[in-house]
XYZ file of C-alpha atoms in Angstrom:
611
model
C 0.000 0.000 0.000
C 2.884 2.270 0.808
C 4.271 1.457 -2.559
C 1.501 3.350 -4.264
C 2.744 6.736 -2.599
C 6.460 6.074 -4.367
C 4.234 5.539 -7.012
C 2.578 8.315 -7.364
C 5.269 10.683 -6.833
C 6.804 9.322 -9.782
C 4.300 9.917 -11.760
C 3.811 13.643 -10.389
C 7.875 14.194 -11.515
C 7.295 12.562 -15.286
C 4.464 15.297 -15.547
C 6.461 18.126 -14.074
C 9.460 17.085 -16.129
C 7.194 17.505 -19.725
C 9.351 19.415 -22.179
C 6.603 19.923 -25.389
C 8.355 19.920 -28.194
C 8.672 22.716 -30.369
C 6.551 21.103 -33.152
C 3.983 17.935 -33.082
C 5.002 15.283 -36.159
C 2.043 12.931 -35.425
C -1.479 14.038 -36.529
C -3.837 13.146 -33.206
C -5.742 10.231 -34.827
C -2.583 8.137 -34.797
C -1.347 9.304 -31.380
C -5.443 8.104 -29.837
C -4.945 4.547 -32.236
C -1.571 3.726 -30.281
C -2.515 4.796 -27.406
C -5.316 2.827 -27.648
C -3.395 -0.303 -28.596
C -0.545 -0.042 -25.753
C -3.759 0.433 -23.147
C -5.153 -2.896 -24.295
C -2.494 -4.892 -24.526
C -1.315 -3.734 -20.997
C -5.172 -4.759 -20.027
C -4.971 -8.448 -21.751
C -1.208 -8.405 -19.812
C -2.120 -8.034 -16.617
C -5.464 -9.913 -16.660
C -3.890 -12.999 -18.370
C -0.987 -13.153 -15.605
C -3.843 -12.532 -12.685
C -5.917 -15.028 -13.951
C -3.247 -17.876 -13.841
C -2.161 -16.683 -10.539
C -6.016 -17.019 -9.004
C -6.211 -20.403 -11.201
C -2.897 -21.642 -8.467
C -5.369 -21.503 -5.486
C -5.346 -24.459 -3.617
C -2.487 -26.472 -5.143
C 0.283 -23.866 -4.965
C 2.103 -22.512 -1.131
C -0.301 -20.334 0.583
C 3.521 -18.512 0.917
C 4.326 -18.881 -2.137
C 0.874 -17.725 -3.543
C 1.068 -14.286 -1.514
C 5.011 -14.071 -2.757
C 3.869 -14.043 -6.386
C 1.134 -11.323 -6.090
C 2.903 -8.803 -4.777
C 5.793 -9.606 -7.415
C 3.128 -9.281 -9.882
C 1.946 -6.024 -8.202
C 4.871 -4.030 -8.248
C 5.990 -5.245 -11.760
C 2.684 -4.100 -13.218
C 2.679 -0.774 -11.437
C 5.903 0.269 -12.732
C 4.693 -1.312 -16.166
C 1.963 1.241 -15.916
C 4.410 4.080 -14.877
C 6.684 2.942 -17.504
C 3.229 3.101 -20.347
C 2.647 6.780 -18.525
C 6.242 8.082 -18.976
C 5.441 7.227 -22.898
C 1.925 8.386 -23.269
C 3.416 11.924 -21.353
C 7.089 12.359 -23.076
C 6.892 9.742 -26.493
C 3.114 10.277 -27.422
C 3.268 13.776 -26.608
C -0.419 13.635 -24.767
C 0.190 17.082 -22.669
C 1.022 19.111 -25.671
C -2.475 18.136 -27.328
C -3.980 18.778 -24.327
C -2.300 22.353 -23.691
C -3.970 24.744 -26.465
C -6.975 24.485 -24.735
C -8.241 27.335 -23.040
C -8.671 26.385 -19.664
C -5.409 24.236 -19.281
C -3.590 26.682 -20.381
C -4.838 29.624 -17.534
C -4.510 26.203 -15.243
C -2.260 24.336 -16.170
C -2.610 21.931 -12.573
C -6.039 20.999 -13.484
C -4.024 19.731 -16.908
C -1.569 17.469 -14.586
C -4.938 16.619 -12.515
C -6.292 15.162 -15.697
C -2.712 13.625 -16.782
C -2.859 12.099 -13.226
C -6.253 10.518 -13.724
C -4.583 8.546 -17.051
C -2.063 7.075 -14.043
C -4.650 6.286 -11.743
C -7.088 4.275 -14.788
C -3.695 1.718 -15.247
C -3.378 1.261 -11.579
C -7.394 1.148 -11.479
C -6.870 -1.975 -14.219
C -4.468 -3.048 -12.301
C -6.384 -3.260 -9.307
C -9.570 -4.211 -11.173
C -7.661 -7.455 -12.667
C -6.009 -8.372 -9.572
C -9.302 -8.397 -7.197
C -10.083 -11.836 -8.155
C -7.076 -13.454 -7.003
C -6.658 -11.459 -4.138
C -9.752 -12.117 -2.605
C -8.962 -16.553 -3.048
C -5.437 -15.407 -1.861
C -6.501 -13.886 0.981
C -9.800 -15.090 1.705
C -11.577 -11.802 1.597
C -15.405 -10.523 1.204
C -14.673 -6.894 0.565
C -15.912 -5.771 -2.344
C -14.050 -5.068 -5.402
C -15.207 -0.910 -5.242
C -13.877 -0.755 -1.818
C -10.803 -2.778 -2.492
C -10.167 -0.113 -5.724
C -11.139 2.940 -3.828
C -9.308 1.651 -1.119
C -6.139 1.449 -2.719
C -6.369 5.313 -4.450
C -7.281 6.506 -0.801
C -4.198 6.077 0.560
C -2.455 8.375 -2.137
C -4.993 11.104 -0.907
C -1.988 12.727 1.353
C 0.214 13.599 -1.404
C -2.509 14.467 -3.630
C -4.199 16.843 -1.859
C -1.450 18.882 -1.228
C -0.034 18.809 -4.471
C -2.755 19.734 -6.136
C -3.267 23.023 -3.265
C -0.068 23.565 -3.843
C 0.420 24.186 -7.683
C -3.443 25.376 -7.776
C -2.814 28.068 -5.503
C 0.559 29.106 -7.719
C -1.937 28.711 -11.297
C -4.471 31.049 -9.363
C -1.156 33.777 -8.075
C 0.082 33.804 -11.794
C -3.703 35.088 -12.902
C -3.623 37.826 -10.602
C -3.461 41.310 -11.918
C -0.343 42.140 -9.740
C 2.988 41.668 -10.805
C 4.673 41.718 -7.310
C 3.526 38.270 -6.074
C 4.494 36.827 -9.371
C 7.738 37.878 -8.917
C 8.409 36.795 -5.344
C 6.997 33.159 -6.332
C 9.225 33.187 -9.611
C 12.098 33.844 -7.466
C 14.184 30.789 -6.096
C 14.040 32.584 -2.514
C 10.576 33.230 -2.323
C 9.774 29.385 -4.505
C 11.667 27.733 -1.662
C 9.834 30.246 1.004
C 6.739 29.431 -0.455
C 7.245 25.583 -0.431
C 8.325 25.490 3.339
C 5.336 27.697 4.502
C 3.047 25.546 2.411
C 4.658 21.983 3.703
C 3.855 23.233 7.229
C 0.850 24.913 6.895
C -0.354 21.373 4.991
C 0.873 19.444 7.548
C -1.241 20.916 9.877
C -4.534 21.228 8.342
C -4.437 18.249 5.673
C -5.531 15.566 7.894
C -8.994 17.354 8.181
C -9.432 16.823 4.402
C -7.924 13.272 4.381
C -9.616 11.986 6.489
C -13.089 13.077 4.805
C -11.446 11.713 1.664
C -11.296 8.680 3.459
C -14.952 8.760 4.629
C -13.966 8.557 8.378
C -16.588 8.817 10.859
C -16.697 9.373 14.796
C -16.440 6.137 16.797
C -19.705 6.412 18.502
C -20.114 7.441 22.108
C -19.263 3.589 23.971
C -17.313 1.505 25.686
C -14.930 1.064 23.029
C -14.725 5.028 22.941
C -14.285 5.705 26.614
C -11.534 2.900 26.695
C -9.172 4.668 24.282
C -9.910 8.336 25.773
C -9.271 7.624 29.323
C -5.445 6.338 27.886
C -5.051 9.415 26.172
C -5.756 10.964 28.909
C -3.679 8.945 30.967
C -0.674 9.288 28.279
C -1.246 13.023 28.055
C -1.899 12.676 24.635
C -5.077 15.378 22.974
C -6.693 14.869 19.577
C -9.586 16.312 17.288
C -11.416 13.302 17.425
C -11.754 9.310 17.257
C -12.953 7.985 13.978
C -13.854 4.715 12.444
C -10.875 3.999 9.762
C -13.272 2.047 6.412
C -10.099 1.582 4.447
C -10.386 -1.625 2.640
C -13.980 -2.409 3.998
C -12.302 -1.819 7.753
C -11.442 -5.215 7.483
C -7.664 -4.949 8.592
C -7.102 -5.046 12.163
C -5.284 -1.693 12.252
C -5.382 1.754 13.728
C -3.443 5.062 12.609
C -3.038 8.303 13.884
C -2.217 11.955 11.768
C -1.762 15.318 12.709
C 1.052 17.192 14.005
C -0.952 19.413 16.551
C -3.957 18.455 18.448
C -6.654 20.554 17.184
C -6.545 18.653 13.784
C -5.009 14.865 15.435
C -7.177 11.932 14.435
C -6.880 8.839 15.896
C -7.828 6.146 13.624
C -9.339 2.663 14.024
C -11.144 -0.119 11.789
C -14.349 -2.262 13.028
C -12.156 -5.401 12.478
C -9.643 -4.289 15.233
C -12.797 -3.131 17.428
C -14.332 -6.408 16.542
C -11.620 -9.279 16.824
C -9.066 -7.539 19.155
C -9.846 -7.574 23.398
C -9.875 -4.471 25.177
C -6.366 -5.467 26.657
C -5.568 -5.804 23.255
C -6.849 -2.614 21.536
C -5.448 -0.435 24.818
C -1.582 -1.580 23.214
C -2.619 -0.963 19.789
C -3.747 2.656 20.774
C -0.508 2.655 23.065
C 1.452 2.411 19.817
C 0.118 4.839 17.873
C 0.406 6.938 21.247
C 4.300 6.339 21.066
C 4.214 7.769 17.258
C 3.170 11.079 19.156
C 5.243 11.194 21.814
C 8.116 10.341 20.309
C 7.469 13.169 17.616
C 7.505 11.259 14.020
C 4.702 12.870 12.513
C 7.138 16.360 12.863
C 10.076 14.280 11.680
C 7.765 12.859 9.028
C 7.713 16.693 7.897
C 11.493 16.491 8.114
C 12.213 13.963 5.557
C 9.967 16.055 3.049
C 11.797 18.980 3.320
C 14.673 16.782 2.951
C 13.893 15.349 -0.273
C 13.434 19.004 -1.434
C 16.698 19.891 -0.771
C 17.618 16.593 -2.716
C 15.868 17.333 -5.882
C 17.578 20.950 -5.558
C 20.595 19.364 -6.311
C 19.445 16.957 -9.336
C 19.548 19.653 -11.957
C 22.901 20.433 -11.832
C 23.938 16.919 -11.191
C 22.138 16.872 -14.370
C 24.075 19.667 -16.202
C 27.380 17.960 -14.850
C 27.055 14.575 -16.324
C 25.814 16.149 -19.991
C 27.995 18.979 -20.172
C 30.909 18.332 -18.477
C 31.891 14.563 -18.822
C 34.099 13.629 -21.636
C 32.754 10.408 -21.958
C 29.008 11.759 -22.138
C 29.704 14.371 -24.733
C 31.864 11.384 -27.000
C 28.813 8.896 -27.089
C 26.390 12.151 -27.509
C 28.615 13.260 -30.684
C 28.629 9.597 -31.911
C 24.782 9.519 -31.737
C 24.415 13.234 -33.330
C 22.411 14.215 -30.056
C 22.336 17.775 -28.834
C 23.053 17.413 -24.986
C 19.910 19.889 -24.385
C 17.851 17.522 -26.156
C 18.996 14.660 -23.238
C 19.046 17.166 -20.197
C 15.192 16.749 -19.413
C 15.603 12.859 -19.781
C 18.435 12.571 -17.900
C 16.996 14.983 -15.174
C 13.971 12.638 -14.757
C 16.286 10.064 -14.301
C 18.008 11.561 -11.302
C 14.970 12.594 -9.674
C 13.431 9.159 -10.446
C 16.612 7.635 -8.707
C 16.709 10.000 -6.085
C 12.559 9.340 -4.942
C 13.079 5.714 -5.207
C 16.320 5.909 -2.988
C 15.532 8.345 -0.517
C 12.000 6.884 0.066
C 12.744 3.256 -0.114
C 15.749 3.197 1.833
C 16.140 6.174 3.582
C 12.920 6.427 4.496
C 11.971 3.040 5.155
C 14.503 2.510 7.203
C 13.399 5.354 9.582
C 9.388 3.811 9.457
C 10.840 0.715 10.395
C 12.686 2.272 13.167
C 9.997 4.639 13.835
C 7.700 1.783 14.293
C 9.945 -0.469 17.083
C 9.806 2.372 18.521
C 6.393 2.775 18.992
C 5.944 -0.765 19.902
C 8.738 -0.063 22.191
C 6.488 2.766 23.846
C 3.572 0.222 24.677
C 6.287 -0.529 28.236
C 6.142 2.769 29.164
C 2.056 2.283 29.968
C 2.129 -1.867 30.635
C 4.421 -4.140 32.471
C 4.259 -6.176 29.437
C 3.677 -6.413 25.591
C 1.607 -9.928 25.398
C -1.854 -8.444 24.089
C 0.017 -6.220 21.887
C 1.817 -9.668 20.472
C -1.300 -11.327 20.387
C -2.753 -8.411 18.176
C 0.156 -9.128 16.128
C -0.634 -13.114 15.662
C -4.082 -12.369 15.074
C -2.710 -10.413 11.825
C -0.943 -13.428 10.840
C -3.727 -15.022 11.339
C -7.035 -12.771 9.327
C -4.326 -11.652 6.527
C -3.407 -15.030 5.577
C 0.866 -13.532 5.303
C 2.954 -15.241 6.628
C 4.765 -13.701 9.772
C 8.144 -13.523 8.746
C 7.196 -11.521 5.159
C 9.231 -8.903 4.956
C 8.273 -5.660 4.633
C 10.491 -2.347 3.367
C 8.592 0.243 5.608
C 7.669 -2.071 8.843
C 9.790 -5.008 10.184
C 8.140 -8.278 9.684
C 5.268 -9.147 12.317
C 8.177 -12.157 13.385
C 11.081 -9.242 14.003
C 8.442 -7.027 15.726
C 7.751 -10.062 17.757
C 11.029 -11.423 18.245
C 12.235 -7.718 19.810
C 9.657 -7.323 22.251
C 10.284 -10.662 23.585
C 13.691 -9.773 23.669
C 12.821 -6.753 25.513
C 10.530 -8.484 27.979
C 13.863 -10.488 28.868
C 16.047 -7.567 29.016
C 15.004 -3.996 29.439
C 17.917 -2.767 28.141
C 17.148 -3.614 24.912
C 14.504 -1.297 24.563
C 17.346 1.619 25.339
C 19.468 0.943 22.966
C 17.072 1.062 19.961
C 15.919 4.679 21.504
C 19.918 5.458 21.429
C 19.567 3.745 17.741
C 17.020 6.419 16.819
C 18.744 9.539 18.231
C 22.235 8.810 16.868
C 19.896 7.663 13.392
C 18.312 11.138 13.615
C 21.069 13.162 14.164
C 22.773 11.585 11.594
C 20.182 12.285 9.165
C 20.042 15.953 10.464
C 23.923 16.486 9.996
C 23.613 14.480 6.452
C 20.602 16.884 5.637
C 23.209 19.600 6.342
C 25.778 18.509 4.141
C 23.490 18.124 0.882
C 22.101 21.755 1.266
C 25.621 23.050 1.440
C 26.767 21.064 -1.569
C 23.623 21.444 -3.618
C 23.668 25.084 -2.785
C 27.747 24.861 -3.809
C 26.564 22.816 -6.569
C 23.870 25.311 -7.970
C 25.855 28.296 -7.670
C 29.249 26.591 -9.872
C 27.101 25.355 -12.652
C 24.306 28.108 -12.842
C 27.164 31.072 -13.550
C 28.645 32.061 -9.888
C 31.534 29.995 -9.290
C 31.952 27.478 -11.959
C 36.097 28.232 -11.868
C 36.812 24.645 -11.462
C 34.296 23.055 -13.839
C 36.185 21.532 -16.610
C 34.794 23.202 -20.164
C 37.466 21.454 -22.257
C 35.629 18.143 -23.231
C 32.803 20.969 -24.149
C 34.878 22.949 -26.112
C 35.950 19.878 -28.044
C 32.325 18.520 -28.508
C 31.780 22.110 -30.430
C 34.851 22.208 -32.314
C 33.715 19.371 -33.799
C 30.528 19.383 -34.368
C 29.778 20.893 -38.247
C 26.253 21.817 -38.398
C 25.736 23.873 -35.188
C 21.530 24.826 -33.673
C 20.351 27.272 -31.692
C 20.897 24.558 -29.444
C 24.253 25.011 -29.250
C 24.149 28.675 -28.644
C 23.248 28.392 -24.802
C 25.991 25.659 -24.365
C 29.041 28.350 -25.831
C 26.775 30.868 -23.236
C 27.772 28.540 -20.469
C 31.159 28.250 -22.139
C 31.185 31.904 -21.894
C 30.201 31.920 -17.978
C 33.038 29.608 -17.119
C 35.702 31.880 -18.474
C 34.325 35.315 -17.366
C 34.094 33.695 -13.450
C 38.122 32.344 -14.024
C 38.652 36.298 -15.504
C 39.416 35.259 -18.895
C 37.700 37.799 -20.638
C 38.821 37.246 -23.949
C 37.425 33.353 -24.378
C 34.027 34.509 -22.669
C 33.813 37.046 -24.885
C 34.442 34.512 -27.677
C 32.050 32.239 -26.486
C 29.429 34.959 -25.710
C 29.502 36.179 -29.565
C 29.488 32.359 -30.727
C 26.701 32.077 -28.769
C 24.769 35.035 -30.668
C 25.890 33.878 -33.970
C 24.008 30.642 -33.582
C 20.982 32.886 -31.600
C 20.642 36.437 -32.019
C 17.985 36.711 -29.288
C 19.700 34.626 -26.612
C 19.084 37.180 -23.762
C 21.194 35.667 -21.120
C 23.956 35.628 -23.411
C 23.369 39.117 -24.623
C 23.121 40.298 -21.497
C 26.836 38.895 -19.981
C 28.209 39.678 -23.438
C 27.337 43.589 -22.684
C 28.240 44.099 -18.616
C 31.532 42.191 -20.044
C 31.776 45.021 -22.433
C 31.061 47.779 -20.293
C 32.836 46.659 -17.382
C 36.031 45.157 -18.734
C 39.889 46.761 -17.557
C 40.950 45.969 -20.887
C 40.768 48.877 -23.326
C 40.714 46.404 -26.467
C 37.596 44.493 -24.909
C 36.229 47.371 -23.174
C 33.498 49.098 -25.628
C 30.717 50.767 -23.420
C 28.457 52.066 -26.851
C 27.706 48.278 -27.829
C 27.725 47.465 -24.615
C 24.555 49.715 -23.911
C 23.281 48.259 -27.707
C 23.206 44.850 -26.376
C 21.324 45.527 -22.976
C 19.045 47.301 -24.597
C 18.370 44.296 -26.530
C 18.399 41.743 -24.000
C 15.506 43.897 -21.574
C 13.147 44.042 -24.918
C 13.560 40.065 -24.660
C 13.772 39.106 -20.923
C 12.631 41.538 -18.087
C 14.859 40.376 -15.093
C 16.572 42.210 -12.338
C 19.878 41.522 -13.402
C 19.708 42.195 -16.834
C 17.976 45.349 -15.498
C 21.476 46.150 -13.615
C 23.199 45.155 -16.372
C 21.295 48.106 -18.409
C 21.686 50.919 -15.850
C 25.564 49.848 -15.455
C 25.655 50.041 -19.130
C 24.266 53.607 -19.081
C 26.446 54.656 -16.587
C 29.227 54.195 -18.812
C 27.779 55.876 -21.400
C 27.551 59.729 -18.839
C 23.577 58.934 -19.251
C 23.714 58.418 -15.520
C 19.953 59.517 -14.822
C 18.696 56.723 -17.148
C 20.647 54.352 -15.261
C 19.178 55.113 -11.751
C 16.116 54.567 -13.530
C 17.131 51.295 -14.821
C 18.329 50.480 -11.374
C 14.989 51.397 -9.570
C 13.374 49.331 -12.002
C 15.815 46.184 -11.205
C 14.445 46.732 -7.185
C 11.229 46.833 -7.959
C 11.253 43.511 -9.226
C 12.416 42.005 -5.642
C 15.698 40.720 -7.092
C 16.809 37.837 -4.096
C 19.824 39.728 -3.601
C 19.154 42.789 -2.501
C 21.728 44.701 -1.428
C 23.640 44.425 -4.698
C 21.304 46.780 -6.462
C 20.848 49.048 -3.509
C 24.943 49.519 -3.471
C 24.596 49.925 -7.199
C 21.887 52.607 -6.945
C 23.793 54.200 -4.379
C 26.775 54.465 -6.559
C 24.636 55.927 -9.754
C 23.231 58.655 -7.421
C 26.555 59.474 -5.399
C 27.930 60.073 -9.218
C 24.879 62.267 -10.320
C 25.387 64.331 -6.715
C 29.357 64.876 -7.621
C-alpha cells in the first residue's frame, strides 16, 4: 500500500518534467490509435498473468501464492508508470492537451487530468487483480472498496499537491505583478514551499480523512476505553474515527496530525471487533508512542529533505551532460544535442533519487519509527503480550505469513522477536531509543551537508563559481561538431560563464559572440556579453556604446533584475547616468533575491549624479 505513494510521486515528476516539443510530427488520430493499442495490450497483460495466478489456489504454497502477487503487483505498477512516462514524453499527450483554453490559464487541473490517465492503469491493475486477491486472501470486501481503497491512501500527497500548484496557477492570474515575482524567485519558490509543507501538515488531515470517509467512533465503551489512555498518556486529539479503508477489514489503527486541534486517531471495526480491550489499549498505546516520540514532525522532516535533494538533481544533471568527456563522446557519436537529453536525464536523477531516498532512507526510519512505537507500549504496561497477540491475530485474518518482509515495517516475526527480547532484558529497549537519536542526528547532519553542496553545486554550474568546472571536453564537442543549432548557442553561453568567473575575458567574450551567432535573441547571453563590455579593464575588450546596444536588446527580450542592472551599469558608462538610476529602480522593484547588490549599485549611480 505504501508502494503506491512512491508511485505516485513518480508519476507527479514525469508530468512536471514535460518538455513539449517545439513542433507535433504525429497528426492526433494516430497518437489516440496507439494509445489505444498499448492500453489494451497492458489490459490483456495483466489480466492474463492474474488469472493464472487465481487459477494456483489451492495447489500452490499459501507462501508462495502471496510471494507471487505482490511480485506481480509491483511489476505491473511500474509497467503502468513505464506506459505513462510514454503516453506523457513519447506520445506527446500534454502538448495536445495544452492549447486548450482552460489548461492553459490552469495548467494543474491539466496534470490533474494527466494524473487521472495514471490512476485508470493502476485502477486496471487493481480491477484485474481483485479476483485473485480475494482466493489469496480469503476476503469478502468488495471489489469498489478494495479499488477505492487502494487510491485513498495516495490522498496525502494528492491533496497537497494539487493546493499547492493550484494556488501558484491562481497567483500567476492575478493582476499584480509583485507576487508573481516573489513566487518566480528561487528565494521566495523555496519560502513558499516550506510555509506551504507546514501549513499542509497541519490542516491536511482534516481533508484526508473526509477523503477517506472517516466517521466518529460512537459514544461507547470502546470510545471511553481509548480516551481515558489518552488521557492517561497526556496525549489530545480532534477526534476518534472509524478507519473504512479496505472495507475496515484490517485489524489496524493510525493516527495523523502534528498538533492536536486537527489529530485523528484512527481505528477499523475489524480491530474493534476481533481484538480484546487489553488488546486494543496496546494498539492505541502504539500509535500513542508515534506522538510522543514526535515522528509525525520528523515525518515533515524527511519532506523537506527530499526538497533539498531534488535541488541538487539539476545540476547533477548539467554535470554529467555537459561536463563529462565520456558523455559528450557517445552524444557526438549519436548526433544528439546534450539539451535535447538534459530533461531525460533529469527525470532520471529525480526518479533515482525518490526511489532511494523513500525506499531506503525512508523506510529505514518507518521501520525504526515503528519499534519504537511498539517499544512505547512498556512505558504504559508491564508487558507487551496483548500487543503480540494483536500481532498473531494479523498473521492469522491476513493469511501472510509472519516472517514476510516488509520495506517500511519489520516483519510481524522481528516485531515479535524484539519485544520478547525486551521483555527479557530492558535494556534492549534503550538501545534502539539510542539507535534512533544517533539515526536522527545523523540524518540531520547528512541533511546539512546536501544543502551546502547542492547550494555549492547550484551556484558553480548556474554562472557564480563554476572556476573549477572543466569546459574542455565541451569545447571539443563544439569544435567538432559541423552543423551547429540554436541549441548550441546556450551551451558556448555557459562556455562563456566559465571563463568570465576564471577572468578570462577574452574566451568569454568569444564564447558569448558564438553564442549570438548561432541565436541572435539569446538574452542571457546578450546580457553577460554587454556588462563584459562595459565593465572590462581591458581597453581592447572594453566598448561601453555596444555594450549599452546589447542591454538594450536583452531587456526588450527578458525583463529580469539583473539584466535590469546590467542596463543601468551600461548607461552609466555611457555619462547617461539619470537613465541608469532609472534602470536600477526598475531592477528593485522587481524584488531581485539579492538585494543589497542593487541598492549599493543605486547608491553608486546617485553618489555620481550628486558629484
Amino acid at each position: 500500500m505504501f508502494a503506491n505513494f512512491i508511485y505516485f510521486i513518480i508519476a507527479l515528476l514525469i508530468i512536471s518534467l514535460y518538455e513539449p516539443p517545439q513542433t507535433l510530427t504525429s497528426n492526433s488520430t494516430r497518437i489516440f490509435f496507439l494509445f489505444v493499442a498499448t492500453f489494451f495490450l497492458f489490459c490483456i497483460t495483466i489480466r492474463h498473468q492474474y488469472r493464472q495466478l487465481a487459477g494456483r489456489v489451492g495447489t500452490d504454497d499459501p507462501w508462495q501464492l502471496d510471494q507471487r502477487f505482490s511480485q506481480l503487483s509491483t511489476r505491473h505498477a511500474i509497467l503502468a508508470l513505464v506506459l505513462f512516462a510514454l503516453d506523457i514524453w513519447w506520445l506527446h499527450i500534454p502538448a495536445y492537451l495544452a492549447p486548450l483554453p482552460l489548461f492553459s490559464l490552469l495548467p494543474t487541473l491539466q496534470s490533474l487530468l494527466l494524473l487521472l490517465l495514471f490512476v485508470t492503469y493502476l485502477t486496471m491493475i487493481w480491477i484485474y487483480s481483485y479476483p485473485a486477491h480475494k482466493r489469496i486472501y480469503r476476503t469478502d470486501i468488495s471489489l469498489k472498496t478494495y479499488v477505492y481503497s487502494n487510491i485513498a491512501f495516495s490522498i496525502p500527497i494528492l491533496i497537497p499537491w494539487t493546493l499547492l500548484f493550484g494556488i501558484n496557477d491562481v497567483i500567476s492570474l492575478l493582476p499584480f505583478d509583485l507576487p508573481k515575482q516573489i513566487i518566480d524567485s528561487p528565494a521566495g519558490q523555496t519560502t513558499y514551499f516550506l510555509v506551504f509543507l507546514v501549513i499542509a501538515a497541519v490542516f491536511a488531515p482534516v481533508l484526508v480523512q473526509r477523503f477517506w470517509r472517516c466517521r466518529s467512533l460512537e459514544d461507547g465503551g470502546h470510545r471511553h476505553r481509548i480516551e481515558a489512555l489518552c488521557r492517561r498518556a497526556g496525549v489530545k486529539y480532534a477526534d476518534i474515527v472509524h478507519w473504512p479503508i479496505f472495507g475496515g477489514r484490517m485489524i489496524t489503527a493510525g493516527v495523523m496530525g502534528l498538533v492536536s486541534r486537527f489529530r485523528y486517531i484512527m481505528v477499523t471495526e475489524a480491530l474493534l471487533d476481533m481484538l480484546t480491550p487489553d488488546e486494543i489499549d496496546q494498539v492505541i498505546a502504539h500509535e500513542i508512542g508515534h506522538i510522543k516520540h514526535h515522528h509525525l514532525v520528523l515525518y515533515l522532516l524527511f519532506f523537506i529533505g527530499f526538497m533539498l535533494i531534488s535541488y541538487a538533481a539539476y545540476p547533477v544533471a548539467v554535470l554529467l551532460l555537459f561536463f563529462q568527456g565520456p558523455f559528450l563522446k557517445a552524444l557526438q557519436f549519436f548526433d544528439i544535442n546534450p539539451f535535447n537529453l538534459l530533461p531525460t536525464v533529469y527525470g532520471g536523477v529525480m526518479i533515482v533519487a525518490v526511489i532511494v531516498y523513500f525506499r531506503y532512507i525512508f523506510g529505514y526510519f518507518m521501520r525504526n519509527f515503528e519499534r519504537q512505537a511498539d517499544l512505547f507500549v512498556f512505558q504504559l504496561y508491564p508487558n507487551t503480550w496483548p500487543l503480540i497477540s494483536t500481532f498473531d491475530k494479523i498473521v492469522a485474518s491476513s493469511g501472510q505469513p509472519a516472517d514476510k518482509p516488509n520495506w517500511h515495517h519489520f516483519s510481524i516475526q522481528q516485531r515479535v522477536d524484539y519485544l520478547q527480547r525486551c521483555e527479557r532484558s530492558p535494556d534492549w529497549i534503550a538501545r534502539h531509543h539510542q539507535k534512533v537519536r544517533k539515526s536522527i542526528i545523523a540524518f540531520i547532519a547528512g541533511l546539512i551537508l546536501v544543502g551546502l553542496a547542492a547550494f555549492a553545486l547550484n551556484q558553480s554550474v548556474f554562472n557564480q563559481d563554476s572556476r573549477h568546472l572543466n569546459v574542455t571536453d565541451l569545447e571539443a564537442y563544439l569544435d567538432q561538431k559541423l552543423n551547429k543549432t540554436q541549441d548550441d548557442a546556450v551551451l558556448y553561453w555557459i562556455i562563456g560563464n566559465v571563463y568570465f568567473d576564471r577572468g578570462n575575458l577574452e574566451r568569454a567574450a568569444s564564447a558569448y559572440e558564438a553564442s549570438l551567432v548561432l541565436n541572435p535573441d539569446n538574452a542571457d547571453a546578450l546580457n553577460n556579453l554587454a556588462w563584459l563590455l562595459a565593465t572590462s579593464p581591458s581597453p581592447i575588450l572594453r566598448d561601453p556604446k555596444r555594450a549599452l546596444s546589447l542591454a538594450q536588446r536583452a531587456i526588450t527580450r527578458k525583463k529580469a533584475p539583473h539584466i535590469w542592472d546590467t542596463l543601468a551599469e551600461s548607461l552609466f558608462h555611457n555619462g547617461k547616468i539619470r537613465e541608469a538610476i532609472e534602470a536600477e529602480k526598475e531592477a528593485l522593484a522587481m524584488g531581485p533575491e539579492d538585494r543589497k547588490i542593487y541598492q549599493d549599485q543605486l547608491a553608486r549611480f546617485e553618489q555620481a549624479l550628486a558629484d
